[in-house]
PDB file of C-alpha atoms in Angstrom:
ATOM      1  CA  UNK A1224      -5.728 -14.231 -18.501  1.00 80.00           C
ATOM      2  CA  UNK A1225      -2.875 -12.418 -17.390  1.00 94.00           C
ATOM      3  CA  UNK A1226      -2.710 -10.553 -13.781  1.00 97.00           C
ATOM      4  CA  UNK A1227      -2.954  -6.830 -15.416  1.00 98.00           C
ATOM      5  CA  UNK A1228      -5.721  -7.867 -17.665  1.00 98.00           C
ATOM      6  CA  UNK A1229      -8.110  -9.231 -15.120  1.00 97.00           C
ATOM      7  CA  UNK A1230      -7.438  -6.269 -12.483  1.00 98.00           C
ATOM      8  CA  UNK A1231      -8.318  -4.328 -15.762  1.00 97.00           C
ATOM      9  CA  UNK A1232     -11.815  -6.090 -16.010  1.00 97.00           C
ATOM     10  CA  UNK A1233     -11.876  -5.499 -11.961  1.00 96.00           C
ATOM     11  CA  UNK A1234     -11.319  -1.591 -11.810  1.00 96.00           C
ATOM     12  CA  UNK A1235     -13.655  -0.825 -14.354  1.00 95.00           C
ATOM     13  CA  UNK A1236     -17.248  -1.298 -14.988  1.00 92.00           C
ATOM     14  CA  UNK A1237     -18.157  -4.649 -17.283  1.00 90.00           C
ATOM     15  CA  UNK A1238     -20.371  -2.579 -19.322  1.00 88.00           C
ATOM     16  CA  UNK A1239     -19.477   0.558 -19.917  1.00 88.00           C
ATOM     17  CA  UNK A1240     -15.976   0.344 -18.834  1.00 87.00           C
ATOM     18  CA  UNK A1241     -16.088   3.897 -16.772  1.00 90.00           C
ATOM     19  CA  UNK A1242     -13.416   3.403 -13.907  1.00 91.00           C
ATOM     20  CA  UNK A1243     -14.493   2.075 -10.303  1.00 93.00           C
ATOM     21  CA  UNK A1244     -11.405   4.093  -9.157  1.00 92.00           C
ATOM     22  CA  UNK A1245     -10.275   7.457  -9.476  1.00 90.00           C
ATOM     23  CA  UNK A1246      -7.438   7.721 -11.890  1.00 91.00           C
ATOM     24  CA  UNK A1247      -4.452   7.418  -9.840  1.00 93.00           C
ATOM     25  CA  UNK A1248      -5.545   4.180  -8.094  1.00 95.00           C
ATOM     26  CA  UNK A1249      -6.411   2.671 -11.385  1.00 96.00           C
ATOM     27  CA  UNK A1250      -2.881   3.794 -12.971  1.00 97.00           C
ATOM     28  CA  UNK A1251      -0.808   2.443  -9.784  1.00 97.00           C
ATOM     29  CA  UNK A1252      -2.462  -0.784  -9.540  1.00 97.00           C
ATOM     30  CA  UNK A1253      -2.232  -1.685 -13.616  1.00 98.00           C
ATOM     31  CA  UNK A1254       1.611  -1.116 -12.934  1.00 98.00           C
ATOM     32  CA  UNK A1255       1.654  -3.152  -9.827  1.00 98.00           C
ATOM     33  CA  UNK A1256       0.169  -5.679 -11.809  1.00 98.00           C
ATOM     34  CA  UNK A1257       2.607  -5.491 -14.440  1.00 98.00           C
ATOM     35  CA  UNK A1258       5.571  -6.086 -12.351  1.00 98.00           C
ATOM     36  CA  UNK A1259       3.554  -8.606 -10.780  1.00 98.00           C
ATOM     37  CA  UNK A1260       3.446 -10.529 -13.673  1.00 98.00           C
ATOM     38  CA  UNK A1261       7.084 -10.186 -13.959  1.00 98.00           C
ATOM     39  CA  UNK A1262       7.685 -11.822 -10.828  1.00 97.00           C
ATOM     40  CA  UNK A1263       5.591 -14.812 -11.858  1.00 94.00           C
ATOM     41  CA  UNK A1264       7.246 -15.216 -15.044  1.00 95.00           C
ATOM     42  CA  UNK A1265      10.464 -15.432 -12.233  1.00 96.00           C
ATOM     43  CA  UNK A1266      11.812 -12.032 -13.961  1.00 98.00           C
ATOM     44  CA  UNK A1267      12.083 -10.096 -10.931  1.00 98.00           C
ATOM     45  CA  UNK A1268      11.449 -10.121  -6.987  1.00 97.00           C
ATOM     46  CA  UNK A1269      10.603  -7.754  -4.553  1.00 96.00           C
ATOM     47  CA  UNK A1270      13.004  -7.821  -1.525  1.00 94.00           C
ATOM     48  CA  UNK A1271      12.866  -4.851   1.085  1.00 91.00           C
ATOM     49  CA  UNK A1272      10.803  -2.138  -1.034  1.00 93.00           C
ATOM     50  CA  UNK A1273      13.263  -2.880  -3.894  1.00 97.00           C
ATOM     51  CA  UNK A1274      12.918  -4.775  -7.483  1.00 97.00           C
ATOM     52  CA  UNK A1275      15.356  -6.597  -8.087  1.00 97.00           C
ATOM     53  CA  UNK A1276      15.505  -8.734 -11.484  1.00 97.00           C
ATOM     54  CA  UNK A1277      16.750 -12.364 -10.984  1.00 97.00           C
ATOM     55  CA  UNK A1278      16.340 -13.494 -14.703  1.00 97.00           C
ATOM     56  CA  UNK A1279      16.863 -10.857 -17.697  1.00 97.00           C
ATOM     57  CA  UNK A1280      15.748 -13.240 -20.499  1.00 97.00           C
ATOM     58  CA  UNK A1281      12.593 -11.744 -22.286  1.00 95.00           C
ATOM     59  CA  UNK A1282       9.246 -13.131 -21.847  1.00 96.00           C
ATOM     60  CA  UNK A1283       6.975 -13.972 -25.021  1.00 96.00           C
ATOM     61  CA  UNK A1284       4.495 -11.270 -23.787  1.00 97.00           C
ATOM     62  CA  UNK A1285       5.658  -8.031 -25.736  1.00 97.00           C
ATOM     63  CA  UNK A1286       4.160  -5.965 -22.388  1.00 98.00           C
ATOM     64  CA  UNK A1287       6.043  -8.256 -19.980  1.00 98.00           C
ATOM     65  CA  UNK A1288       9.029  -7.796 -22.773  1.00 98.00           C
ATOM     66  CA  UNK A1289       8.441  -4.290 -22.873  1.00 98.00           C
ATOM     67  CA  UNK A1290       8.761  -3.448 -18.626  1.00 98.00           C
ATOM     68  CA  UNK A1291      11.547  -6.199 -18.216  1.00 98.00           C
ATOM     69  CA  UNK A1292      13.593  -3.769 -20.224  1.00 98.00           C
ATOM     70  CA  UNK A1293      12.736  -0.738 -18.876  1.00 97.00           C
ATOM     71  CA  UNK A1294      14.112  -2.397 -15.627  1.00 97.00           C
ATOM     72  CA  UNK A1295      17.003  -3.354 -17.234  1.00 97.00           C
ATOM     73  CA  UNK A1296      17.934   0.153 -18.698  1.00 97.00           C
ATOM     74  CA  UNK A1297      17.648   1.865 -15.500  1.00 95.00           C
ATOM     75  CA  UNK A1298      19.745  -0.766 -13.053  1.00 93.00           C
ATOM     76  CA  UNK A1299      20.292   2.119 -10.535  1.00 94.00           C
ATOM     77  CA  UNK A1300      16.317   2.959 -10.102  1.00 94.00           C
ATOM     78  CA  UNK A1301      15.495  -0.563  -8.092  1.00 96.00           C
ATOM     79  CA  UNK A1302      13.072   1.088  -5.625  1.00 97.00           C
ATOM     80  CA  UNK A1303       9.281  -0.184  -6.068  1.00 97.00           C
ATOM     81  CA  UNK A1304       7.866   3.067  -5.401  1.00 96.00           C
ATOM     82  CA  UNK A1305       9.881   4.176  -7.715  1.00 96.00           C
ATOM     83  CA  UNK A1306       8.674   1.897 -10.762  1.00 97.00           C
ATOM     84  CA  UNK A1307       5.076   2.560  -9.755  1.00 97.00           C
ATOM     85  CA  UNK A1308       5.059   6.070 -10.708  1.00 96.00           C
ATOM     86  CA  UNK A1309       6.838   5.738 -13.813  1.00 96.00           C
ATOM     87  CA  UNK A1310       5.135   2.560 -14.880  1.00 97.00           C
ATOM     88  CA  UNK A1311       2.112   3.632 -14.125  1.00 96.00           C
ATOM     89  CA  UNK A1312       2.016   6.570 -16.614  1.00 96.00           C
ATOM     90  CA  UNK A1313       1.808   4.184 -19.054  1.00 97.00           C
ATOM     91  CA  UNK A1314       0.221   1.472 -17.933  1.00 97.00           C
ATOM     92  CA  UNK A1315      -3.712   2.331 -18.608  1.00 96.00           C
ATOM     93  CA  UNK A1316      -2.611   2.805 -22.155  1.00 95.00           C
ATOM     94  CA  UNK A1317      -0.282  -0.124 -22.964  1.00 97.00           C
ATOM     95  CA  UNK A1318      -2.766  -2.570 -20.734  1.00 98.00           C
ATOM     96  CA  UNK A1319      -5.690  -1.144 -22.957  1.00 97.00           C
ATOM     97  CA  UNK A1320      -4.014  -1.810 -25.961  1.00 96.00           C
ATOM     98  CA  UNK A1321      -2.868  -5.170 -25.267  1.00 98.00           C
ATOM     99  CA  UNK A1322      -6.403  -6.153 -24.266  1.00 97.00           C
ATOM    100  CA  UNK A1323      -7.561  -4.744 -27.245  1.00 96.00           C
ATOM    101  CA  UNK A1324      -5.397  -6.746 -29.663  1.00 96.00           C
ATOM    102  CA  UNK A1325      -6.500 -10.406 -27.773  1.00 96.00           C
ATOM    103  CA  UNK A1326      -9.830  -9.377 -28.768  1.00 96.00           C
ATOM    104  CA  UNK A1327     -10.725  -8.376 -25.060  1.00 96.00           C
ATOM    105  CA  UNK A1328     -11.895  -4.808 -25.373  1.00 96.00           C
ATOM    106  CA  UNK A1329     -12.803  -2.539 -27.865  1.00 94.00           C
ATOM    107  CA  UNK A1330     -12.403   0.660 -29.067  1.00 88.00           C
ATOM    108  CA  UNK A1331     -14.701   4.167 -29.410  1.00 81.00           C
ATOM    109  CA  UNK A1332     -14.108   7.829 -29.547  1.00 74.00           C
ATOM    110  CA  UNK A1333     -15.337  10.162 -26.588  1.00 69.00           C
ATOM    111  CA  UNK A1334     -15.679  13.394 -26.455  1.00 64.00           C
ATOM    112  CA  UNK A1335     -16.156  15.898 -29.216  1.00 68.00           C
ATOM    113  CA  UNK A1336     -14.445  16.046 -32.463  1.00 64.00           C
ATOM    114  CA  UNK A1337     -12.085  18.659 -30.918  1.00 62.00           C
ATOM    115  CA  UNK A1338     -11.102  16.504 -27.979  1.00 69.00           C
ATOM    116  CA  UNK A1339     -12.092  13.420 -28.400  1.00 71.00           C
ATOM    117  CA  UNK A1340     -10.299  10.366 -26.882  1.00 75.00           C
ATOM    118  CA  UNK A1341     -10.196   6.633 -27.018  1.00 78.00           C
ATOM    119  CA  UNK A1342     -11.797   5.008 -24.857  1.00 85.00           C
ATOM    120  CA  UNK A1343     -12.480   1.078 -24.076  1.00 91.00           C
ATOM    121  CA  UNK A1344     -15.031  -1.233 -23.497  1.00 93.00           C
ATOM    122  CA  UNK A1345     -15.467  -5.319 -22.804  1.00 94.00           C
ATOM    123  CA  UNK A1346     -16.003  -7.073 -26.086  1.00 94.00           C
ATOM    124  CA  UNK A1347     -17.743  -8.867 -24.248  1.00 95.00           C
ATOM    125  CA  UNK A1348     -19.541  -7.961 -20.718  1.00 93.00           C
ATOM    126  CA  UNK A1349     -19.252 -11.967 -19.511  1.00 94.00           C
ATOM    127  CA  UNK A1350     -15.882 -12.745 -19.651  1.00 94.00           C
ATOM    128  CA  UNK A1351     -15.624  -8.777 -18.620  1.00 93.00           C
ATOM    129  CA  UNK A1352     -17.489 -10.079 -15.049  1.00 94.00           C
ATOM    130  CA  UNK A1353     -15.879 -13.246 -14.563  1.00 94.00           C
ATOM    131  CA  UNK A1354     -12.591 -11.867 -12.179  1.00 92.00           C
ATOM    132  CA  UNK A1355     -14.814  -9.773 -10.506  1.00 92.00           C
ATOM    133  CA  UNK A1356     -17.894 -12.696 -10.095  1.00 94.00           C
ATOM    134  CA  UNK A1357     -15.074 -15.713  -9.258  1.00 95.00           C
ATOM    135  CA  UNK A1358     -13.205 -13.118  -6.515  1.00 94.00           C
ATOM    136  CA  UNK A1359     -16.489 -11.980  -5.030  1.00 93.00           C
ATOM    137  CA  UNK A1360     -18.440 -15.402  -4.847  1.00 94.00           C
ATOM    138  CA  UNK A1361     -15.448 -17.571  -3.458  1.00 95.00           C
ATOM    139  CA  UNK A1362     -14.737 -14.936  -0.013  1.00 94.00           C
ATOM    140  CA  UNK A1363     -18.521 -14.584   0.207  1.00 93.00           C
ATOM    141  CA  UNK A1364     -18.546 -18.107   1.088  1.00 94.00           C
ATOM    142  CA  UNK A1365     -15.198 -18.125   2.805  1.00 92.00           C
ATOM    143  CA  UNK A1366     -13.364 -20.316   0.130  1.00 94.00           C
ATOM    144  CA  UNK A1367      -9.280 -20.349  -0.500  1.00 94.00           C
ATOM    145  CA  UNK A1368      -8.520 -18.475  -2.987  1.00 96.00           C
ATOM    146  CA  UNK A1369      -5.807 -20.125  -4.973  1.00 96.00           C
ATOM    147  CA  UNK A1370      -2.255 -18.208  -5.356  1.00 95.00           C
ATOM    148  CA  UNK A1371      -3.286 -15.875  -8.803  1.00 96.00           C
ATOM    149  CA  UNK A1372      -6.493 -15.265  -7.367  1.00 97.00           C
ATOM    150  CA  UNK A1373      -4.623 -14.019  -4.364  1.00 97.00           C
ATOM    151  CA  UNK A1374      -2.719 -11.426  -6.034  1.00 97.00           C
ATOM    152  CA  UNK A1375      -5.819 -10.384  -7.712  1.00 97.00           C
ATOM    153  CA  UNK A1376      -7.743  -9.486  -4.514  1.00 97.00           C
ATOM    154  CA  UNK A1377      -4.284  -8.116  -2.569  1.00 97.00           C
ATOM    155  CA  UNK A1378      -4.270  -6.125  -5.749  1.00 98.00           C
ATOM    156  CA  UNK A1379      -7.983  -4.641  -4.977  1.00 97.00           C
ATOM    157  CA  UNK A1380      -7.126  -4.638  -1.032  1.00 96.00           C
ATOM    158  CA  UNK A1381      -4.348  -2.165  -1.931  1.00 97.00           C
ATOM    159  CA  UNK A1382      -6.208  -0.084  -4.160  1.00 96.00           C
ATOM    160  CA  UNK A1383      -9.245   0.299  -2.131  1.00 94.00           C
ATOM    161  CA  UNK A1384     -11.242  -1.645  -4.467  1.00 94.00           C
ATOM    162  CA  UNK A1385     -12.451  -4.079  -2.134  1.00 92.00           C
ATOM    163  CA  UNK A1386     -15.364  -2.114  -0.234  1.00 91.00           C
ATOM    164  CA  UNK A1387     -16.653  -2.167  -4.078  1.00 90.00           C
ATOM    165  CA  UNK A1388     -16.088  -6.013  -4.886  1.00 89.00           C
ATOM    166  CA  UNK A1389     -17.412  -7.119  -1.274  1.00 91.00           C
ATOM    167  CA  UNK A1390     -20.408  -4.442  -1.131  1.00 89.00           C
ATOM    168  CA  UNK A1391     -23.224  -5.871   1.192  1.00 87.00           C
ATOM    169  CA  UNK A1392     -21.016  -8.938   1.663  1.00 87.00           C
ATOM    170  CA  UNK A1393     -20.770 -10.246   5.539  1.00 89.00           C
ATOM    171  CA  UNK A1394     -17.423  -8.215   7.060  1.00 90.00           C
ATOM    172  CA  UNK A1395     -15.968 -12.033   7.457  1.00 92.00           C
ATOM    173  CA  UNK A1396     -15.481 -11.891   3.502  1.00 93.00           C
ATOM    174  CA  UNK A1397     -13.120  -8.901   3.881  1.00 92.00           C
ATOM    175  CA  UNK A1398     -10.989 -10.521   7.306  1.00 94.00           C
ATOM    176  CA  UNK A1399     -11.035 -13.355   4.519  1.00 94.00           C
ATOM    177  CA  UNK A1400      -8.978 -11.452   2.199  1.00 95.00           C
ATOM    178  CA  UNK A1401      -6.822  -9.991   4.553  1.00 95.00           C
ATOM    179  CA  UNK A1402      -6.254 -13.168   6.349  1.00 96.00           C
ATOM    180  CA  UNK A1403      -4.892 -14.736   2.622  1.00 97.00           C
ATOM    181  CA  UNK A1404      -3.190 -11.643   1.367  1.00 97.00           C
ATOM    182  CA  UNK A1405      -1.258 -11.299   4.592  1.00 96.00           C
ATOM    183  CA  UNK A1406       0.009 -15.457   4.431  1.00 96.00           C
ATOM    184  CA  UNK A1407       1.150 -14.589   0.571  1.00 96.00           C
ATOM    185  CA  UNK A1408       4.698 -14.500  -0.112  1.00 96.00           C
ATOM    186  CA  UNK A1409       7.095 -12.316   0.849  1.00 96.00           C
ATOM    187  CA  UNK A1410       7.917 -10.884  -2.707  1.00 96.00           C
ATOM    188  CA  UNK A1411       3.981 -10.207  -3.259  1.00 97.00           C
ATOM    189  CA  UNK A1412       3.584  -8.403   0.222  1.00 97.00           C
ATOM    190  CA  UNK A1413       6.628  -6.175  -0.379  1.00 96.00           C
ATOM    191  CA  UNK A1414       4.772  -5.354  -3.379  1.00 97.00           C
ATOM    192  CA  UNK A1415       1.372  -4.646  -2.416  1.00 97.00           C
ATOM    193  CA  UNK A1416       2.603  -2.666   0.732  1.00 96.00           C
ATOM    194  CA  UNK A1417       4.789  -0.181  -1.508  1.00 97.00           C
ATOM    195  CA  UNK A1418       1.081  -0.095  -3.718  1.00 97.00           C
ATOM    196  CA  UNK A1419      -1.232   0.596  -0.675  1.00 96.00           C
ATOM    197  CA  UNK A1420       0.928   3.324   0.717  1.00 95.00           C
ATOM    198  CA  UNK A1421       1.212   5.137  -3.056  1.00 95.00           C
ATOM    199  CA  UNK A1422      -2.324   4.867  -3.183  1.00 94.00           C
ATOM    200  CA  UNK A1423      -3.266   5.977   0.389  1.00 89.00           C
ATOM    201  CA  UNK A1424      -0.668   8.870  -0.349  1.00 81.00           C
ATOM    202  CA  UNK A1425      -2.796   9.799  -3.543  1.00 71.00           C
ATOM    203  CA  UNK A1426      -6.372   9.281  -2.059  1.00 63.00           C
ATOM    204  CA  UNK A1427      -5.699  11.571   0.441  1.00 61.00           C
ATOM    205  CA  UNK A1428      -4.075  14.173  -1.535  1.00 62.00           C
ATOM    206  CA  UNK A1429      -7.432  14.144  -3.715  1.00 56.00           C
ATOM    207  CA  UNK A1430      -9.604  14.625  -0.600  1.00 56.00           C
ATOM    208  CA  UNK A1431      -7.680  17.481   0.676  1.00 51.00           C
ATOM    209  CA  UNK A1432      -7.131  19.253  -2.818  1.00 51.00           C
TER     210      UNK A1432
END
């Protein structure tokens, strides 16, 4: 499973796949998770705010393929923030679809016939839980994550998913996550602060609009 996919399967319900997140958030994080994969392919970095890309060859992953160039077209746009926005008006979309052709999701029309829209939905509700049942079970009893499953729960921490995936947990299970997140690398804690800050910025816009 790939770092976008299983924050996917995190930020939306394993049944009905209606969002745990309000729109933004969801959007943001996907493309956080997308340049996060980048930087474990060793595509790109994060240094002071900025992306920077350390190895231009394309990755077999036509989404990874697809962002790497993006990046590459646009050398004088380095600043995270930056790539978050535009990435992430995209990223619901091109994280569905990708999902969709492993098998991982499927299709259906919402709405009526004059505006309907496609939606998605676990193929299968399962493998649909798993992220969110490994993440929640392991800091409920206070067990190291290992370094993916790391960037999966800074991911939620930034995107305030993590009051969701620790509800009625003890609050030790939360300093847990923090504790890891904050002894991650560098490169991922550039990343996830540019990520929390977008999304704080957009939370609050929605409360006060």
């Amino acid at each position: 499973m790939r770092l976008a996919d299983e924050f996917f399967y995190l930020a939306h319900d394993d049944q009905t796949g209606r969002s745990r997140l309000f729109e933004s958030a969801t959007a943001h994080g996907l493309a956080a998770a997308l340049l996060a994969e980048l930087g474990w392919e060793g595509r790109i970095t994060f240094v002071g705010r900025h992306v920077r890309v350390i190895d231009p060859s394309p990755p077999a992953d036509w989404l990874q393929h697809l962002v790497l160039d993006r990046l590459l077209a646009e050398p004088q746009h380095t600043a995270t923030r930056t790539w978050l926005a535009f990435l992430g008006t995209t990223a619901y979309e091109q994280v569905a679809t990708r999902m969709w052709q492993l098998g991982l999701l499927r299709q259906h029309q919402v709405g009526r016939w004059w505006r309907q829209r496609t939606a998605y939905v676990p193929a299968d509700m399962n493998t649909a839980a798993w992220s969110w049942a490994r993440l929640s079970y392991r800091l409920r009893n206070h067990e190291r994550l290992n370094a993916f499953d790391v960037t999966l729960g800074g991911l939620a921490m930034s995107t305030q998913l993590d009051p969701i995936l620790l509800d009625d947990a003890p609050p030790l299970a939360r300093v847990l996550l923090r504790r890891q997140v904050d002894q991650a690398s560098l490169p991922l804690r550039e990343l996830l602060a540019d990520l929390g800050a977008v999304v704080g910025g957009a939370v609050l816009s929605h409360r006060t609009t």
